[in-house]
Short mmCIF file of C-alpha atoms in Angstrom, two decimals:
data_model
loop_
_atom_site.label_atom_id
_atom_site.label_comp_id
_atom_site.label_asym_id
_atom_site.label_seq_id
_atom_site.Cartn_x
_atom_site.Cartn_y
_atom_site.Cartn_z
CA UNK A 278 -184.87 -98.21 172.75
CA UNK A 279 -187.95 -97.90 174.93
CA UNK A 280 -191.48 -97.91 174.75
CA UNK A 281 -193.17 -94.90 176.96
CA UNK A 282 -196.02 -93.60 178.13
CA UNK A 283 -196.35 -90.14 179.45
CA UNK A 284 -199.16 -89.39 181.77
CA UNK A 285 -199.36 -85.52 181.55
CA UNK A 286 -199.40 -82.78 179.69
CA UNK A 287 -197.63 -80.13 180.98
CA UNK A 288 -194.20 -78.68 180.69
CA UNK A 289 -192.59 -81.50 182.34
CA UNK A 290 -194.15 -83.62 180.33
CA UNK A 291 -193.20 -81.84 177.02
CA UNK A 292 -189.38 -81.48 177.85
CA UNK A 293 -189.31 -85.51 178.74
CA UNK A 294 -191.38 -86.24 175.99
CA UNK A 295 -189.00 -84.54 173.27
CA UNK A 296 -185.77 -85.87 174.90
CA UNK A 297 -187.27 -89.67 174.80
CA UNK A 298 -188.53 -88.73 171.06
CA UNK A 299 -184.95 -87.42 170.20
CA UNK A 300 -183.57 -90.86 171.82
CA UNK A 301 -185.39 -92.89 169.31
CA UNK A 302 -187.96 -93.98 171.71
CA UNK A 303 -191.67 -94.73 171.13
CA UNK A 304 -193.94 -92.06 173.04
CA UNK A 305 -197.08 -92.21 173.48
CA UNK A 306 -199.42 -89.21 175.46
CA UNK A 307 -201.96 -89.78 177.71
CA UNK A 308 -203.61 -86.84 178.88
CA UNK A 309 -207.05 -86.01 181.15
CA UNK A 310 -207.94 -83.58 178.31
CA UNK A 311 -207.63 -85.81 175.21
CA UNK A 312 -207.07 -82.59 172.81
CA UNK A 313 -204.33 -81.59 174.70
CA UNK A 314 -202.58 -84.85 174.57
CA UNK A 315 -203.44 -84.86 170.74
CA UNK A 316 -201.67 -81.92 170.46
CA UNK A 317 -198.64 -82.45 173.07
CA UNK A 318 -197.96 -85.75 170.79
CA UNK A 319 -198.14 -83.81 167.47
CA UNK A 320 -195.81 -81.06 168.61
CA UNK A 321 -193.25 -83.96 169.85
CA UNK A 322 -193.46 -85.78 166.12
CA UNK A 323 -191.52 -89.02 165.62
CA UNK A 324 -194.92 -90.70 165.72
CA UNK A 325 -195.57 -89.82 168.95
CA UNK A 326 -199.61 -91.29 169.55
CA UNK A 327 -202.40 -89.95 172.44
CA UNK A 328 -203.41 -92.63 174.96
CA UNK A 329 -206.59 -92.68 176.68
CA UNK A 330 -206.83 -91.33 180.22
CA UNK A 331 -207.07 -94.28 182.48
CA UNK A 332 -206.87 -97.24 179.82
CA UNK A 333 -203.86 -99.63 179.58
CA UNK A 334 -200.54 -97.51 178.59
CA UNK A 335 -199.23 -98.49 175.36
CA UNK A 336 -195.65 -98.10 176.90
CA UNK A 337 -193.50 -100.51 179.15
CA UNK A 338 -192.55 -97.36 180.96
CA UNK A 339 -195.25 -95.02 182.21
CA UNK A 340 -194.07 -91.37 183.48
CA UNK A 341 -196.17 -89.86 185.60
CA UNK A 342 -195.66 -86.00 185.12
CA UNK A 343 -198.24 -84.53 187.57
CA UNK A 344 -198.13 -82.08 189.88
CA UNK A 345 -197.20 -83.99 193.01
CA UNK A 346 -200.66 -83.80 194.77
CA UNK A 347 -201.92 -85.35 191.80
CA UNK A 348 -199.58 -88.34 191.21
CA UNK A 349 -201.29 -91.17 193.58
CA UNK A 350 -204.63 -90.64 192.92
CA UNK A 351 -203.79 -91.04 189.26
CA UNK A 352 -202.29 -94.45 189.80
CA UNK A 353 -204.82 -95.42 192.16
CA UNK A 354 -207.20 -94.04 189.37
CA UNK A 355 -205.31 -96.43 186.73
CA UNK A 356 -205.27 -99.24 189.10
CA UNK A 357 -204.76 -102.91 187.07
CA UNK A 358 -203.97 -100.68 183.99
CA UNK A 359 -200.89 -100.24 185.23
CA UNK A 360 -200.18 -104.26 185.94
CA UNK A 361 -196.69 -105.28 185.23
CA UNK A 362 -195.86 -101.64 184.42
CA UNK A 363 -192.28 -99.86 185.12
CA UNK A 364 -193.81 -96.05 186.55
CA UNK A 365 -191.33 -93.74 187.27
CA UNK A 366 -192.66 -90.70 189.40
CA UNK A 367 -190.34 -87.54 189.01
CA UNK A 368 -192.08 -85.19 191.60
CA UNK A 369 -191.53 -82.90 194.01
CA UNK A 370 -194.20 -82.75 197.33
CA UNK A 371 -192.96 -79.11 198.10
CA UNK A 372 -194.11 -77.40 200.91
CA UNK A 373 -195.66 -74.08 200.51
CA UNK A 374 -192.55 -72.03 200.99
CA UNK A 375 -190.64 -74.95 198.68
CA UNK A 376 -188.11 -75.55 201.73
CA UNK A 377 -189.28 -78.69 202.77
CA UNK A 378 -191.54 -81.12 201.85
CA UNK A 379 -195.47 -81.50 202.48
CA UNK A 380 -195.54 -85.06 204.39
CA UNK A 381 -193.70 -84.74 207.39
CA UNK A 382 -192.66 -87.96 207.71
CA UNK A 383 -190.09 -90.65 206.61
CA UNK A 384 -192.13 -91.39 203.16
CA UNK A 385 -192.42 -90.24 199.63
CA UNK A 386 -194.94 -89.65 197.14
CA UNK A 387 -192.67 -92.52 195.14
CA UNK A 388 -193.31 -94.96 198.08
CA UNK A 389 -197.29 -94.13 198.27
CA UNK A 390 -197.86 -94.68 194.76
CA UNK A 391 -196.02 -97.68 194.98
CA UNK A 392 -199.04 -98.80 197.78
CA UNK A 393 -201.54 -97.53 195.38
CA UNK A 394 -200.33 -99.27 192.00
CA UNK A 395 -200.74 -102.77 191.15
CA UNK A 396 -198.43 -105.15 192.44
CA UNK A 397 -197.02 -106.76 189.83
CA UNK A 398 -195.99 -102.55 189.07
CA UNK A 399 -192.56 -101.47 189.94
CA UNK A 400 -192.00 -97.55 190.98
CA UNK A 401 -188.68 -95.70 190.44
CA UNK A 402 -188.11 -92.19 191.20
CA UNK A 403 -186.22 -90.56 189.14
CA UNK A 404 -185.87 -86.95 187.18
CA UNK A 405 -186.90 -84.72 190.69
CA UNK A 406 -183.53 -83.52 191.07
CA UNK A 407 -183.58 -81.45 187.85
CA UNK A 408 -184.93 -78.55 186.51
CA UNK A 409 -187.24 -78.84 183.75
CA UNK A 410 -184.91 -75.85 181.82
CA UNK A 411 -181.67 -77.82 182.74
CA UNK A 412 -183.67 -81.39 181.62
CA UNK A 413 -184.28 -79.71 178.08
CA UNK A 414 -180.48 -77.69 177.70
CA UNK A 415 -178.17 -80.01 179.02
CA UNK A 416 -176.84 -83.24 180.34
CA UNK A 417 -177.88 -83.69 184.13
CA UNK A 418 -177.27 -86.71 185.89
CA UNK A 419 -180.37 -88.48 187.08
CA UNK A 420 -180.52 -90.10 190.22
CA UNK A 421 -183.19 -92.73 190.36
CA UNK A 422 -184.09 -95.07 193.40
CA UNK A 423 -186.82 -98.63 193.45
CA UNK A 424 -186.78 -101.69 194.85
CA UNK A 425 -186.77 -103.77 191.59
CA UNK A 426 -183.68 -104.44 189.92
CA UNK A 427 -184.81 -105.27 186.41
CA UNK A 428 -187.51 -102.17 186.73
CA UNK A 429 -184.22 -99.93 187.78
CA UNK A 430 -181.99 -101.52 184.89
CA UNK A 431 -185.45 -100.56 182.33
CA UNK A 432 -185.38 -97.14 183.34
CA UNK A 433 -181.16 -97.16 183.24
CA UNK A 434 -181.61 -97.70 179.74
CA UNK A 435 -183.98 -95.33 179.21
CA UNK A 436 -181.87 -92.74 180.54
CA UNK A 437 -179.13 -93.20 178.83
CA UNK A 438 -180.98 -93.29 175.58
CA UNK A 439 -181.40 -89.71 176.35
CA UNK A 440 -177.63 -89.58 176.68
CA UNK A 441 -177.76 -88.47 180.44
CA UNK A 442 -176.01 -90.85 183.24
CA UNK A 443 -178.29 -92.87 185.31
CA UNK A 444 -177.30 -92.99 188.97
CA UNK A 445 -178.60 -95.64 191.21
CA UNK A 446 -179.17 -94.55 195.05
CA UNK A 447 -181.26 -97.65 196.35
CA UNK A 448 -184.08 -99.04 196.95
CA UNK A 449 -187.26 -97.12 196.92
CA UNK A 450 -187.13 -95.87 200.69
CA UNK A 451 -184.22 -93.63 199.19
CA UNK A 452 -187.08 -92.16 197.12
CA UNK A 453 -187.69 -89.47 200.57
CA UNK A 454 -183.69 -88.56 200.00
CA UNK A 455 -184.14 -87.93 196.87
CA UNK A 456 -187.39 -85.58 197.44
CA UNK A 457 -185.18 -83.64 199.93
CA UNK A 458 -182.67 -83.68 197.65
CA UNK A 459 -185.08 -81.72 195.21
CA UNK A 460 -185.58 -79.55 198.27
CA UNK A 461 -181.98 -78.66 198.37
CA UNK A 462 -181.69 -77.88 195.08
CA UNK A 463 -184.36 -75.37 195.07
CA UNK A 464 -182.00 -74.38 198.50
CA UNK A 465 -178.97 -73.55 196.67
CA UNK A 466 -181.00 -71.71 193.75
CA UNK A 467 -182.30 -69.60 195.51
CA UNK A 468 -179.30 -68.33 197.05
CA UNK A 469 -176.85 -67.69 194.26
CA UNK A 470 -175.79 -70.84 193.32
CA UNK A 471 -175.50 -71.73 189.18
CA UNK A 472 -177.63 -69.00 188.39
CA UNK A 473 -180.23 -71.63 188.68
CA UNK A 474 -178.93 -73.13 185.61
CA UNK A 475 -177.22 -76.24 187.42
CA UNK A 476 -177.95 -79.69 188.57
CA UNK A 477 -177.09 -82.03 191.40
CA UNK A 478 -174.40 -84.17 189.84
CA UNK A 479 -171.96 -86.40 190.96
CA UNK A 480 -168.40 -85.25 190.29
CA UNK A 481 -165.54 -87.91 190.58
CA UNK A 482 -162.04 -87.94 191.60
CA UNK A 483 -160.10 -87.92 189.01
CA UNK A 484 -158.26 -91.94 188.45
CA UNK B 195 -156.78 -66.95 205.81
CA UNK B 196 -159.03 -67.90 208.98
CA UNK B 197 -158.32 -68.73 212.49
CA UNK B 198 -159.64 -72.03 212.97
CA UNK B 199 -160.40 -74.64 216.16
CA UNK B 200 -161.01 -77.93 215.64
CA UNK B 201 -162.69 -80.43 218.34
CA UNK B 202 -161.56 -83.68 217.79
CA UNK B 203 -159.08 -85.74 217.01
CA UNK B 204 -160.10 -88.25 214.13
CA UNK B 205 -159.77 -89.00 210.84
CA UNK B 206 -162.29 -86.20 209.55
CA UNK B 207 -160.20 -83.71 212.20
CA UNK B 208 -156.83 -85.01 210.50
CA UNK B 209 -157.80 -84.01 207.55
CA UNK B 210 -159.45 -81.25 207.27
CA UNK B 211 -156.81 -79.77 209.67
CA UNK B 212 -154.37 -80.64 206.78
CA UNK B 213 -156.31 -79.05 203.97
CA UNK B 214 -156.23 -75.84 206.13
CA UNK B 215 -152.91 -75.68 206.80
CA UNK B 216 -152.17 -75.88 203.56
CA UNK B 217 -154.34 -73.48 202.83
CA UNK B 218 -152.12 -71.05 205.25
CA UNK B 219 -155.03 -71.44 208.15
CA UNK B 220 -154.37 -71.24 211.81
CA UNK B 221 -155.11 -73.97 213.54
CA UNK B 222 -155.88 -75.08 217.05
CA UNK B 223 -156.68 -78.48 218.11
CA UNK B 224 -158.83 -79.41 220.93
CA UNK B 225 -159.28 -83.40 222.52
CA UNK B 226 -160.69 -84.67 225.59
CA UNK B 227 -157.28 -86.73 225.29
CA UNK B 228 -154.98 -83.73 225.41
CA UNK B 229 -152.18 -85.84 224.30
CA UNK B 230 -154.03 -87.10 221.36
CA UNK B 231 -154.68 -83.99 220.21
CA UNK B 232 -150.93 -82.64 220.88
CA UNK B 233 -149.92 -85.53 217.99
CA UNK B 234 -152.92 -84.25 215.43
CA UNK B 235 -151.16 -80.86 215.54
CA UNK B 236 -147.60 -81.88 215.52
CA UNK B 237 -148.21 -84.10 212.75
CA UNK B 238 -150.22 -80.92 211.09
CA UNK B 239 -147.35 -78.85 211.05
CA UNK B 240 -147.48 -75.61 210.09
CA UNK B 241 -147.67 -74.12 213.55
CA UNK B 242 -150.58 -75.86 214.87
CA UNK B 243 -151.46 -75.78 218.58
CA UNK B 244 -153.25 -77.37 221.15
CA UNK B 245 -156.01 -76.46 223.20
CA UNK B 246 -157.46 -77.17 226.47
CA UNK B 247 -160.54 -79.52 226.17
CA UNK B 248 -163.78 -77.50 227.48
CA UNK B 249 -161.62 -74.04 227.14
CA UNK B 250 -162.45 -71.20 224.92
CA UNK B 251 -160.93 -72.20 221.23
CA UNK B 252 -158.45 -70.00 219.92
CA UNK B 253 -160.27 -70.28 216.39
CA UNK B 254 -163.07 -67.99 215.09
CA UNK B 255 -164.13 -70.79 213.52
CA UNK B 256 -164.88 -74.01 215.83
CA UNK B 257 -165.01 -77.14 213.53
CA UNK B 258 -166.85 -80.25 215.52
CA UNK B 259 -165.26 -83.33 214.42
CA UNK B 260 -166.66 -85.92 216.33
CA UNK B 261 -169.44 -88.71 215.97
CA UNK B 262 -172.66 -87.15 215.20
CA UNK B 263 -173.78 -88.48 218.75
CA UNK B 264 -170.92 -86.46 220.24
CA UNK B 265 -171.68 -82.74 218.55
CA UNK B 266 -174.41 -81.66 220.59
CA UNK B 267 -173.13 -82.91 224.37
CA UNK B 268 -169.68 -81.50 223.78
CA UNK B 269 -171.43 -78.14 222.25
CA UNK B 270 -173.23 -78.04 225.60
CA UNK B 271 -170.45 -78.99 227.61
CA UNK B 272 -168.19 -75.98 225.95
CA UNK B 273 -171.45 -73.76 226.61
CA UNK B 274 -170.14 -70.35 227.06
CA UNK B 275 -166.78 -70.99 225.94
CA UNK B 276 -167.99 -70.81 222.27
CA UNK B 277 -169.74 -67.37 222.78
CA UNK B 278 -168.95 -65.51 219.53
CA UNK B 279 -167.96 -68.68 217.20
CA UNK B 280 -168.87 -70.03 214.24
CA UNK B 281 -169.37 -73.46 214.95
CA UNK B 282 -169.49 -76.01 212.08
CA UNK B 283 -170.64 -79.57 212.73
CA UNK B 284 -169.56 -81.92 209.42
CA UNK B 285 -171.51 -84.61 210.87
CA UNK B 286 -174.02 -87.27 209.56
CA UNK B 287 -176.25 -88.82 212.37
CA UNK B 288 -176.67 -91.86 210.38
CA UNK B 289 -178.95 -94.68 211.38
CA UNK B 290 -177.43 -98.08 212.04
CA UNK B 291 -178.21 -99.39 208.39
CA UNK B 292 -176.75 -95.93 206.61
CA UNK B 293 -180.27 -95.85 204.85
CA UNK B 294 -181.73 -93.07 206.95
CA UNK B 295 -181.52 -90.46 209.98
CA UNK B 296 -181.18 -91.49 213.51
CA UNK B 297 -183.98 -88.57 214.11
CA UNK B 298 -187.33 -89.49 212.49
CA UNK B 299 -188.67 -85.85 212.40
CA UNK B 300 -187.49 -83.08 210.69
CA UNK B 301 -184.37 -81.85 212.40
CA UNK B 302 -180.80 -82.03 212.62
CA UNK B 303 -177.37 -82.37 214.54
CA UNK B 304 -177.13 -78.67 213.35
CA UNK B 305 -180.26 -77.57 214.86
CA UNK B 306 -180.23 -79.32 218.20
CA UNK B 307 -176.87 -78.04 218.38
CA UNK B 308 -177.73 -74.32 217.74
CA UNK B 309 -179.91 -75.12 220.64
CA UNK B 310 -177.13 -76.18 222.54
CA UNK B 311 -174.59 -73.53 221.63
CA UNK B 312 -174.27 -69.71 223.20
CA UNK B 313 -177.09 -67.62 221.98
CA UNK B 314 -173.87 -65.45 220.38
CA UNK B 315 -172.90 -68.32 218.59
CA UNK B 316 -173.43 -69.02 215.23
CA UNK B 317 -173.81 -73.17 213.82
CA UNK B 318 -173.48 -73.69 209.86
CA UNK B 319 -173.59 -76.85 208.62
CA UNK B 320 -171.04 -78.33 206.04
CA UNK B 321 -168.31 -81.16 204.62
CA UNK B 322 -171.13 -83.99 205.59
CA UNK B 323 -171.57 -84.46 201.63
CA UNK B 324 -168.16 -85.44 201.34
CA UNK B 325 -166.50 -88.84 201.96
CA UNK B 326 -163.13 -88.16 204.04
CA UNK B 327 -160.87 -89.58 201.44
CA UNK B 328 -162.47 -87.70 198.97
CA UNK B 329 -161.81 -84.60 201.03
CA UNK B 330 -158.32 -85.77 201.08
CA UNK B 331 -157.60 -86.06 197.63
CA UNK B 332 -159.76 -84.10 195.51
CA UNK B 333 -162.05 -80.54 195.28
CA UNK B 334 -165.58 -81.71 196.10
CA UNK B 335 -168.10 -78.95 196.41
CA UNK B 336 -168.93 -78.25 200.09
CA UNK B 337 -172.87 -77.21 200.90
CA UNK B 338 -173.34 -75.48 203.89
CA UNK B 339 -176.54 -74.10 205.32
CA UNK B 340 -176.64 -71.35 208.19
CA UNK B 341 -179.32 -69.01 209.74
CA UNK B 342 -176.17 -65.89 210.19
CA UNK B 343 -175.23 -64.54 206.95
CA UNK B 344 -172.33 -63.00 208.19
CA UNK B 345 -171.09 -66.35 210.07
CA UNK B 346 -171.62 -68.34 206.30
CA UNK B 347 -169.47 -65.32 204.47
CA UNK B 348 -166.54 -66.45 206.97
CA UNK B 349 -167.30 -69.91 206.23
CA UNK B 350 -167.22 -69.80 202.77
CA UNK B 351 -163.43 -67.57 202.75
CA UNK B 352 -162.41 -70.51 205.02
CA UNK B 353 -163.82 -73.33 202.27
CA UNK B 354 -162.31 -70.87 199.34
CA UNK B 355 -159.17 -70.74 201.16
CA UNK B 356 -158.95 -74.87 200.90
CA UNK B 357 -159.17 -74.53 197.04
CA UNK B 358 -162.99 -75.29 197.44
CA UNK B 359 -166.43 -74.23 196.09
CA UNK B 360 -168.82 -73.09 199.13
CA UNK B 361 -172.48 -73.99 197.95
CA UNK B 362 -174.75 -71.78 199.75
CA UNK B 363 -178.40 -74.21 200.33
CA UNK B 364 -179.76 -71.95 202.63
CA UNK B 365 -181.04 -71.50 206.46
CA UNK B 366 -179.81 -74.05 208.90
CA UNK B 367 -183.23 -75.55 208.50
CA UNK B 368 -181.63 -76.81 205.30
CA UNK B 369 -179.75 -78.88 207.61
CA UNK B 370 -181.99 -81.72 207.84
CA UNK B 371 -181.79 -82.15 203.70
CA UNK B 372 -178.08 -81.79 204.11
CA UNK B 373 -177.39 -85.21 206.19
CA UNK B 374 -180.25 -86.62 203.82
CA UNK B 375 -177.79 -85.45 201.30
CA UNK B 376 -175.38 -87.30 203.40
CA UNK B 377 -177.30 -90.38 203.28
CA UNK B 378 -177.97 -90.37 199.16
CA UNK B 379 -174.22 -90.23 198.92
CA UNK B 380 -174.11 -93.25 200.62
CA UNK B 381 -176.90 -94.70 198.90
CA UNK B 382 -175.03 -94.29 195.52
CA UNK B 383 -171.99 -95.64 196.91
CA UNK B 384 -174.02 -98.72 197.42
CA UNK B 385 -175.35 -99.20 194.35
CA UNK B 386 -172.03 -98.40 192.29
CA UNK B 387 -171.99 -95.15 191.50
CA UNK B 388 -168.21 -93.72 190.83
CA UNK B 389 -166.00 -96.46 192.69
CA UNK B 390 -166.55 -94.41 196.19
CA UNK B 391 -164.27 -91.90 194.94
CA UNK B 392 -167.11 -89.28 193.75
CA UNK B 393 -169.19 -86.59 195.68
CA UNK B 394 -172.27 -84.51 195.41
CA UNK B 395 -171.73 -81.47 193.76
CA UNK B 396 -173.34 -78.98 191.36
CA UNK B 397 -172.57 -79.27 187.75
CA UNK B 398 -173.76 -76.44 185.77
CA UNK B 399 -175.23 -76.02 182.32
CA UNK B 400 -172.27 -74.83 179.51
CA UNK B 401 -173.09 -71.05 179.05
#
């Protein structure tokens, strides 16, 4: 089992945090409002405990579960905090209109935080694909993408502690595919597909 | 059943022209080697014919299965014999590494080829998700992304009528996130994921 950190409160944060709790993992909260972290790890249980914002994350694996916009000046904000940490950024840098994403280029908000965290950090991306409804009902795959093998084979078994199937795309410059792919999912949504209750998957022949 | 062209004379023509002829589809094929395409169709069966390179396709639907470097000169070369169509390019303009897009901003073969195409045509994007042999042997889902709602509905009876789910992701500007869909396929395939016998598709939560 794993040791965690979540950085975030929200609902993003809530759904992951219960799943790694119901895993067997050690969670830990760390939230820019302290009280709502305090009460975030209370309503998780399993002796869930609230971080401070900024200060070294008791977990080997710190989530960042932030609004996109927010997620690299948090880790620049954490700096050597974060040394020798395994972040995983799950975001989405929707545009406006949620049919494309807000940098225009061939990058990711997975590949900037990677420039603004420590080096001796590792970034996946991972979780971006899925619906936070679908995250806490059923068993999506998750397709994760970094440039360090032993960071990617951490967060593999962190995934499947959760009982979902980790699925490797590549090194971190995959981390823009994998945005986009969060942009087609909100595609097919929002015209009929799954009822929005659905996930990108992979589906295999059968042997 | 649909009346369908296809442009090519490949391994992606071969079979998709076999899944619709088994799935009681007229078909047409068209080659710059006429003789070429004269053996696709024989070896089709099922009444297949062959067309005159450049001429106006028999098909409704105009399937472009060529090189992704190919689509949008041949498109433009056709010019006004594809007034009316639906025109579907499958393709994935693929860097040289597999890891990214030959086009750096936010377009795609699709697009540029919409450009191309008669102003009465209509260009959908779709099957670029889905390795050929996987098209060959099993029921992948098969996202497609169009600007003409009325061009996607014939689309989507033509992918039914193969014994496979259409996936509606949205206007053709969804293209672009469609080949980056095409290159996280290939990314997983990389990295291990399924033997190379999988595809994207949409797995949905147990109601």
């Amino acid at each position: 089992m794993s040791s965690i950190s979540i950085i975030g409160t929200g609902n993003m944060a809530r759904t992951i945090g219960a799943r790694a709790v119901a895993g067997g993992n050690t969670v830990e909260v760390m939230g820019r409002d302290h009280d709502k972290a305090a009460d975030l790890a209370k309503a998780l249980g399993g002796g869930a405990t609230t971080g401070e914002w900024g200060a070294v994350p008791a977990g080997d694996i710190v989530i960042v579960a932030l609004l996109a916009d927010n997620v690299v000046p948090v880790v620049a904000h954490y700096g050597d905090a974060l040394a020798g940490k395994v972040i995983i950024d799950i975001s989405n840098p929707f545009n406006a209109t949620a049919d494309g994403l807000t940098h225009r280029e061939v990058t990711s908000i997975a590949q900037e935080a990677a420039k603004a965290a420590p080096a001796s950090a590792s970034v996946v991306k991972g979780f971006n694909t899925i619906f936070r409804h679908v995250l806490e009902q059923g068993r999506p795959d998750v397709f994760i993408a970094g440039d360090d093998a032993q960071a990617k084979a951490i967060v593999e078994a962190f995934i499947t502690s959760l009982g979902l199937r980790p699925m490797d795309a590549g090194g971190l410059e995959m981390a823009h595919w994998l945005e986009g792919a969060g942009v087609l999912t909100m595609g097919l949504a929002r015209h009929g597909v799954g009822g929005w209750n659905f996930a990108l998957g992979v589906t295999e022949l059968p042997a």
